[in-house]
Amino acid sequence: MLMAQGQEIQLHIQGHPSQAALMASVKDHAGTLPPLQPPSLRQQSVSISPSILKRWRWWILVLLNIISVLSGQTVATLLGRFYFDQGGNSLWMATVIQSAGAPLLLLPLLLISKKSSSVSRPPLHKIAIIYMSFGLIIAGANLMYSYGLLYLPVSTYSLICATQLGFNAIFSYLINKQKFTALISNSVVLLTFSAALLGVNSDSTGSNIPKGKYPLGFVLTLGASATFSLLVSLTQFVFENVIKEQTLSWVLEFQMYPSIVSTLVTVIGLFMSGQWKGISEEYEGYKTGKASYVLTLVGTAVSWQVFAVGLIGLITVISSLFANVISTLGLPIVPIFAVIFFHDGMNGVKVVAMLIALWGFLSYIYQHYLDDTKAKKKVEEDGRQDINQVASLP
C-alpha cells in the first residue's frame, strides 16, 4: 500500500509540474517575446527593432537621409539655374556636372569597413550590366533636366518636377508591387493637374530665359521626372532582388559607379557636340568672375551627390515611394528661394498649382499615416496573441 502511494506520488511529480514551476515556465516563455515597438514605414513588410537603441539609430539614419535629399536638391537646383543666369550656356556641361562628383564617394567607400555578410555578392557581369544601364538612363535624365533649367524659370521647373511623385506611384505599383489606394490615386491626379496648369501658363519670366522655348522645356522636364521616377523604382527592385542588402557601402557603390558611367557618356556628348570649345569663353566671361564659375560647378556636382546618396538611402531603408515623397516635399522650397535670389515671377496660376501639388502631397502622407497606424495595430495584436498562447501552456 505504501509502495503504491509512493509510486502514485512519484508519477504525479514526474507527469505534472507544480504551480510554481508552471509560473516560472510562463515567465521564461514570456521573456523571449520580442518587445513591441513602432513598425517601419515600409509597406511591404513590418519589422520590429530588437532594441530601443537600434530603433533610435534607424530614425537618425532616416533623418540624415531626409536632410541630404532636401538640402542637396535645393542647392543643386539653385546653382544649376545660377550657372545659366551668369553666362553659362553649355547644356552638356550642365549635364556632365550633375554626375561628375561621383568620384568623391570613393574616399568614404574606402574608409567604410565592409563586414562579412551571409548574402553572397551578385555576379560581376550582372552588376556591371546594371551599373551601365543605370548610367545611360541617368545621362538621358540629366540632359532633359538641363534643358528644363535652361528653358524654364526655376520656380516653374521645380513645380513641374512635382509630377515625379505621380509617376513613381505608377512605377511602384507595376515594379515594386506597391499598394495603389484611393488616396494615392488622388495624389496622382492632383499632381498631374498641377503640372497641366503650369503647362498652359507659358508666360515665363526670369533672366536669360530663351523666348518660345517654354513648351519644349515643359515637355523635357516632364520626361525627366518620369525617367527619374522609373530609376527610383528600379533601384528598389535591384536592392530587393539582386543585391539583397541595405548597407552604406552598397548605397555609395550603387551611386558612384552608375554616375561614373553617366559622366563618361555626357563627356563624350560634350566633345561630339563641340560645346567644349566654348568652355574657356564661359570661364572668361562669367558675370560673377572666374572663381565663381568654378565654385558654381563644384558646388553643383557636390550637391547632386549629397542628394543622390540620401535618396538611395531612403529607398533602401523605407521604399522608393517614400523617397520620392521627400524629394517632392523639397520642391516647394526651391521656388521660394528662386523668387528671393532670381526674382522669378510667382503669379496666381503658379500659386494655385503649388497649392494643388501640396494637396496631392498631403494626400499621400495621410495614406502613409493610415498604413503605419494599421501596421502598428497588427503588431500589438500579434504580441497579445503570443502572450496569451504562452499563458495557456499546460
Coordinates of C-alpha atoms in Angstrom, one line a residue:
M1 CA 0.0 0.0 0.0
L2 CA 2.7 2.4 1.0
M3 CA 4.7 1.4 -2.1
A4 CA 1.6 2.1 -4.4
Q5 CA 1.1 5.5 -2.8
G6 CA 4.8 6.3 -3.3
Q7 CA 4.6 5.3 -7.0
E8 CA 1.5 7.4 -7.4
I9 CA 3.2 10.5 -5.8
Q10 CA 6.3 9.9 -8.0
L11 CA 4.2 9.7 -11.1
H12 CA 2.3 12.9 -10.1
I13 CA 5.6 14.7 -9.7
Q14 CA 7.1 13.5 -13.0
G15 CA 3.9 14.0 -15.1
H16 CA 2.6 17.3 -13.8
P17 CA 4.7 20.3 -12.9
S18 CA 3.9 22.3 -9.8
Q19 CA 2.1 25.7 -9.9
A20 CA 5.4 27.5 -9.2
A21 CA 7.1 25.6 -12.0
L22 CA 4.3 26.4 -14.3
M23 CA 4.5 30.1 -13.5
A24 CA 8.3 30.0 -14.0
S25 CA 7.8 28.4 -17.4
V26 CA 5.3 31.1 -18.4
K27 CA 7.8 33.8 -17.3
D28 CA 10.6 32.2 -19.2
H29 CA 8.5 32.0 -22.4
A30 CA 7.2 35.5 -22.0
G31 CA 10.7 36.8 -21.6
T32 CA 11.6 35.5 -25.0
L33 CA 8.9 37.5 -26.7
P34 CA 10.1 40.4 -28.9
P35 CA 9.3 43.9 -27.5
L36 CA 6.5 45.8 -29.1
Q37 CA 8.0 48.7 -31.0
P38 CA 6.7 51.0 -33.7
P39 CA 6.9 49.4 -37.1
S40 CA 8.9 50.5 -40.1
L41 CA 7.2 52.9 -42.6
R42 CA 7.9 50.4 -45.3
Q43 CA 4.6 48.9 -46.6
Q44 CA 6.0 45.7 -47.9
S45 CA 6.8 44.2 -44.5
V46 CA 6.7 45.1 -40.8
S47 CA 10.0 44.8 -38.9
I48 CA 10.4 45.0 -35.2
S49 CA 13.7 46.6 -33.9
P50 CA 15.4 44.3 -31.3
S51 CA 16.2 47.3 -29.0
I52 CA 15.4 50.9 -28.4
L53 CA 18.9 51.9 -29.3
K54 CA 18.6 50.2 -32.7
R55 CA 15.3 51.9 -33.3
W56 CA 16.8 55.3 -32.5
R57 CA 19.7 54.6 -34.8
W58 CA 17.2 53.8 -37.6
W59 CA 15.3 57.1 -37.1
I60 CA 18.6 59.0 -37.0
L61 CA 19.6 57.3 -40.3
V62 CA 16.2 58.2 -41.9
L63 CA 16.5 61.8 -40.7
L64 CA 20.1 62.2 -42.1
N65 CA 18.9 60.9 -45.4
I66 CA 16.0 63.3 -45.5
I67 CA 18.3 66.2 -44.7
S68 CA 20.6 65.1 -47.5
V69 CA 17.8 64.9 -50.0
L70 CA 16.2 68.3 -49.2
S71 CA 19.5 70.2 -48.9
G72 CA 21.2 68.7 -51.8
Q73 CA 18.2 69.1 -54.2
T74 CA 17.6 72.7 -53.2
V75 CA 21.2 73.8 -53.5
A76 CA 21.9 71.9 -56.7
T77 CA 18.8 73.2 -58.5
L78 CA 19.5 76.8 -57.5
L79 CA 23.1 76.6 -58.6
G80 CA 22.1 75.0 -61.9
R81 CA 19.8 78.0 -62.6
F82 CA 22.6 80.3 -61.4
Y83 CA 25.0 78.8 -63.9
F84 CA 22.8 79.7 -66.9
D85 CA 21.9 83.2 -65.5
Q86 CA 25.5 84.2 -65.1
G87 CA 26.7 83.3 -68.6
G88 CA 26.9 79.6 -68.8
N89 CA 25.2 78.3 -71.9
S90 CA 26.5 74.7 -72.4
L91 CA 23.8 72.1 -71.9
W92 CA 26.3 69.3 -72.0
M93 CA 28.4 71.0 -69.3
A94 CA 25.4 71.4 -67.1
T95 CA 24.6 67.7 -67.7
V96 CA 28.2 66.5 -67.0
I97 CA 28.3 68.3 -63.7
Q98 CA 25.2 66.5 -62.4
S99 CA 27.1 63.3 -62.1
A100 CA 30.8 64.4 -62.2
G101 CA 31.0 64.5 -58.4
A102 CA 30.7 60.7 -58.2
P103 CA 34.5 60.0 -57.6
L104 CA 34.2 62.0 -54.4
L105 CA 32.3 59.0 -53.0
L106 CA 35.4 56.8 -53.4
L107 CA 37.0 58.1 -50.2
P108 CA 34.1 57.3 -47.8
L109 CA 33.7 54.0 -49.6
L110 CA 37.3 53.0 -48.9
L111 CA 37.0 54.2 -45.3
I112 CA 33.9 52.1 -44.5
S113 CA 34.8 48.7 -43.1
K114 CA 32.9 46.0 -45.1
K115 CA 31.7 43.4 -42.7
S116 CA 31.4 39.8 -43.9
S117 CA 27.8 39.0 -44.9
S118 CA 25.9 35.8 -45.3
V119 CA 24.5 37.2 -48.5
S120 CA 26.7 36.4 -51.5
R121 CA 27.7 39.2 -53.7
P122 CA 25.9 39.3 -57.1
P123 CA 28.0 38.0 -60.1
L124 CA 30.2 40.7 -61.6
H125 CA 28.7 40.6 -65.1
K126 CA 25.2 41.1 -63.7
I127 CA 26.1 44.0 -61.5
A128 CA 28.2 45.6 -64.3
I129 CA 25.2 45.4 -66.7
I130 CA 23.0 47.1 -64.1
Y131 CA 25.5 49.9 -63.5
M132 CA 25.9 50.5 -67.2
S133 CA 22.2 50.5 -67.8
F134 CA 21.5 52.9 -64.9
G135 CA 24.4 55.1 -66.1
L136 CA 22.9 55.5 -69.6
I137 CA 19.4 56.2 -68.2
I138 CA 20.8 58.8 -65.7
A139 CA 22.7 60.5 -68.5
G140 CA 19.4 60.9 -70.5
A141 CA 17.5 62.2 -67.5
N142 CA 20.2 64.7 -66.6
L143 CA 20.2 66.0 -70.1
M144 CA 16.5 66.6 -70.0
Y145 CA 16.8 68.3 -66.6
S146 CA 19.4 70.6 -68.1
Y147 CA 17.1 71.6 -70.9
G148 CA 14.4 72.3 -68.3
L149 CA 16.6 74.5 -66.2
L150 CA 17.7 76.4 -69.4
Y151 CA 14.2 76.9 -70.8
L152 CA 12.1 77.4 -67.7
P153 CA 12.1 79.7 -64.7
V154 CA 13.4 77.7 -61.7
S155 CA 10.1 78.0 -59.9
T156 CA 8.1 76.6 -62.8
Y157 CA 10.8 73.9 -63.3
S158 CA 10.5 72.8 -59.7
L159 CA 6.7 72.7 -59.7
I160 CA 6.7 70.5 -62.9
C161 CA 9.1 68.2 -61.1
A162 CA 6.4 67.5 -58.6
T163 CA 4.8 65.1 -61.1
Q164 CA 7.6 62.7 -60.3
L165 CA 5.5 61.5 -57.3
G166 CA 2.6 60.6 -59.6
F167 CA 4.9 58.8 -62.0
N168 CA 6.6 57.0 -59.1
A169 CA 3.3 55.8 -57.7
I170 CA 2.6 54.1 -61.0
F171 CA 6.0 52.6 -61.3
S172 CA 5.9 51.4 -57.7
Y173 CA 2.7 49.7 -58.4
L174 CA 4.0 48.0 -61.5
I175 CA 7.5 47.2 -60.4
N176 CA 7.6 47.2 -56.6
K177 CA 4.0 45.8 -56.0
Q178 CA 3.1 49.0 -54.1
K179 CA -0.4 49.4 -52.8
F180 CA -2.4 51.8 -55.1
T181 CA -5.1 53.2 -52.8
A182 CA -7.7 55.9 -53.4
L183 CA -5.6 58.5 -51.6
I184 CA -2.5 57.7 -53.7
S185 CA -4.7 57.9 -56.8
N186 CA -6.0 61.3 -55.7
S187 CA -2.4 62.4 -55.2
V188 CA -1.5 61.3 -58.8
V189 CA -4.5 63.2 -60.3
L190 CA -3.8 66.4 -58.3
L191 CA -0.1 66.4 -59.2
T192 CA -0.9 65.8 -62.9
F193 CA -3.5 68.7 -62.8
S194 CA -0.9 70.9 -61.1
A195 CA 1.6 70.3 -63.9
A196 CA -1.1 70.8 -66.6
L197 CA -1.8 74.3 -65.1
L198 CA 1.8 75.2 -65.4
G199 CA 1.9 73.8 -69.0
V200 CA -0.8 76.3 -70.2
N201 CA 0.9 79.1 -68.3
S202 CA 3.6 79.8 -70.9
D203 CA 4.3 83.4 -69.8
S204 CA 7.8 82.6 -68.5
T205 CA 9.7 85.3 -66.6
G206 CA 13.3 85.4 -65.5
S207 CA 16.6 86.5 -66.8
N208 CA 18.2 84.8 -69.9
I209 CA 15.1 82.5 -70.5
P210 CA 15.0 81.8 -74.2
K211 CA 11.8 83.1 -75.8
G212 CA 9.5 80.5 -77.3
K213 CA 11.3 77.6 -75.6
Y214 CA 8.8 77.1 -72.8
P215 CA 6.8 74.2 -74.3
L216 CA 10.0 72.3 -75.1
G217 CA 11.3 72.9 -71.6
F218 CA 8.0 71.8 -70.1
V219 CA 7.9 68.5 -72.1
L220 CA 11.5 67.7 -71.4
T221 CA 11.2 68.4 -67.6
L222 CA 8.1 66.2 -67.5
G223 CA 10.0 63.4 -69.3
A224 CA 12.9 63.8 -66.9
S225 CA 10.6 63.5 -63.9
A226 CA 9.1 60.3 -65.4
T227 CA 12.6 58.9 -66.0
F228 CA 13.8 59.8 -62.5
S229 CA 10.8 58.0 -61.0
L230 CA 11.5 54.9 -63.1
L231 CA 15.1 54.9 -61.8
V232 CA 13.9 55.2 -58.2
S233 CA 11.6 52.2 -58.5
L234 CA 14.2 50.2 -60.4
T235 CA 16.7 51.0 -57.6
Q236 CA 14.4 49.5 -55.0
F237 CA 13.8 46.4 -57.2
V238 CA 17.6 45.9 -57.6
F239 CA 18.3 46.2 -53.9
E240 CA 15.5 43.8 -53.0
N241 CA 16.0 41.1 -55.7
V242 CA 19.7 41.4 -56.8
I243 CA 21.8 42.9 -54.0
K244 CA 19.6 41.8 -51.1
E245 CA 21.4 44.0 -48.7
Q246 CA 20.9 47.6 -47.4
T247 CA 24.4 48.7 -46.2
L248 CA 26.1 52.1 -46.6
S249 CA 28.8 50.6 -48.7
W250 CA 26.3 49.3 -51.2
V251 CA 24.5 52.7 -51.2
L252 CA 27.7 54.5 -52.0
E253 CA 28.8 52.0 -54.6
F254 CA 25.4 52.0 -56.3
Q255 CA 25.5 55.8 -56.6
M256 CA 29.2 56.0 -57.6
Y257 CA 29.5 53.5 -60.5
P258 CA 26.4 54.4 -62.5
S259 CA 27.3 58.1 -62.1
I260 CA 30.8 57.5 -63.4
V261 CA 29.2 55.8 -66.5
S262 CA 26.8 58.7 -66.9
T263 CA 29.7 61.1 -66.6
L264 CA 31.7 59.3 -69.3
V265 CA 28.7 59.3 -71.7
T266 CA 28.0 63.0 -71.2
V267 CA 31.6 64.0 -71.6
I268 CA 31.5 62.2 -74.9
G269 CA 28.4 64.2 -75.8
L270 CA 30.2 67.4 -74.7
F271 CA 33.0 66.8 -77.2
M272 CA 30.9 65.5 -80.0
S273 CA 28.6 68.5 -79.8
G274 CA 31.5 70.9 -80.0
Q275 CA 30.4 72.7 -76.9
W276 CA 33.7 72.0 -75.2
K277 CA 35.2 74.8 -77.4
G278 CA 33.1 77.4 -75.6
I279 CA 34.1 76.4 -72.0
S280 CA 37.1 78.8 -72.0
E281 CA 34.9 81.6 -73.2
E282 CA 32.3 80.8 -70.5
Y283 CA 35.1 80.8 -67.9
E284 CA 36.5 84.1 -69.0
G285 CA 33.1 85.9 -69.4
Y286 CA 31.3 84.5 -66.4
K287 CA 29.5 87.5 -64.9
T288 CA 30.5 86.9 -61.3
G289 CA 34.1 86.0 -62.0
K290 CA 36.2 83.0 -62.8
A291 CA 36.4 81.8 -59.2
S292 CA 32.6 81.9 -59.0
Y293 CA 32.4 79.8 -62.2
V294 CA 34.5 77.1 -60.7
L295 CA 32.7 77.2 -57.4
T296 CA 29.3 77.0 -59.1
L297 CA 30.3 73.9 -61.0
V298 CA 31.9 72.2 -58.0
G299 CA 29.0 73.2 -55.7
T300 CA 26.5 71.8 -58.2
A301 CA 28.4 68.5 -58.5
V302 CA 28.8 68.0 -54.7
S303 CA 25.1 68.9 -54.1
W304 CA 23.8 66.4 -56.6
Q305 CA 25.8 63.6 -55.0
V306 CA 24.6 64.6 -51.5
F307 CA 21.0 64.4 -52.8
A308 CA 21.6 61.1 -54.6
V309 CA 23.1 59.3 -51.7
G310 CA 20.3 60.5 -49.4
L311 CA 17.7 59.4 -51.9
I312 CA 19.2 55.9 -52.3
G313 CA 19.5 55.6 -48.5
L314 CA 15.7 56.3 -48.2
I315 CA 14.9 53.8 -50.9
T316 CA 16.8 51.0 -49.2
V317 CA 15.7 51.9 -45.6
I318 CA 12.0 52.5 -46.4
S319 CA 10.7 52.5 -50.0
S320 CA 11.1 54.2 -53.4
L321 CA 7.7 55.9 -53.0
F322 CA 8.6 57.4 -49.6
A323 CA 12.0 58.6 -51.0
N324 CA 10.1 60.3 -53.8
V325 CA 7.7 61.9 -51.4
I326 CA 10.6 63.5 -49.5
S327 CA 12.1 64.7 -52.9
T328 CA 8.7 66.2 -53.8
L329 CA 8.5 67.8 -50.4
G330 CA 11.6 69.8 -51.2
L331 CA 10.2 71.2 -54.4
P332 CA 8.1 74.0 -52.9
I333 CA 11.3 75.1 -51.1
V334 CA 13.1 75.9 -54.4
P335 CA 10.5 78.4 -55.8
I336 CA 10.7 80.4 -52.6
F337 CA 14.4 80.8 -52.9
A338 CA 14.1 81.4 -56.6
V339 CA 11.8 84.4 -56.0
I340 CA 14.3 85.8 -53.5
F341 CA 17.5 85.2 -55.5
F342 CA 16.4 85.1 -59.1
H343 CA 13.3 87.3 -58.9
D344 CA 11.2 84.7 -60.6
G345 CA 7.6 85.7 -61.0
M346 CA 5.1 84.0 -58.7
N347 CA 1.7 84.7 -60.4
G348 CA -1.7 83.4 -59.4
V349 CA -1.5 80.3 -61.7
K350 CA 1.7 79.2 -60.1
V351 CA 0.3 79.7 -56.6
V352 CA -2.7 77.6 -57.4
A353 CA -0.5 74.9 -58.9
M354 CA 1.7 74.9 -55.8
L355 CA -1.4 74.5 -53.5
I356 CA -2.8 71.7 -55.6
A357 CA 0.6 70.0 -55.6
L358 CA 0.7 70.4 -51.8
W359 CA -2.7 68.9 -51.5
G360 CA -1.6 65.9 -53.5
F361 CA 1.5 65.5 -51.3
L362 CA -0.6 65.7 -48.1
S363 CA -3.0 63.0 -49.6
Y364 CA -0.1 60.7 -49.9
I365 CA 1.3 61.5 -46.5
Y366 CA -2.1 60.7 -45.0
Q367 CA -2.1 57.4 -46.7
H368 CA 1.3 56.6 -45.1
Y369 CA -0.2 57.6 -41.7
L370 CA -3.1 55.2 -42.2
D371 CA -0.8 52.4 -43.2
D372 CA 1.5 53.0 -40.3
T373 CA -1.4 53.0 -37.8
K374 CA -2.7 49.8 -39.3
A375 CA 0.7 48.1 -39.1
K376 CA 1.2 49.2 -35.5
K377 CA -2.2 47.8 -34.5
K378 CA -1.3 44.5 -36.2
V379 CA 2.0 44.2 -34.3
E380 CA 0.2 44.9 -31.0
E381 CA -2.4 42.3 -31.7
D382 CA 0.2 39.7 -32.7
G383 CA 2.1 40.4 -29.5
R384 CA -1.0 40.0 -27.3
Q385 CA -1.8 36.7 -29.1
D386 CA 1.8 35.4 -28.4
I387 CA 1.4 36.3 -24.7
N388 CA -2.0 34.6 -24.5
Q389 CA -0.6 31.4 -26.1
V390 CA 2.3 31.3 -23.6
A391 CA 0.0 31.9 -20.7
S392 CA -2.2 28.9 -21.8
L393 CA 0.6 26.4 -21.9
P394 CA -0.2 23.3 -19.9

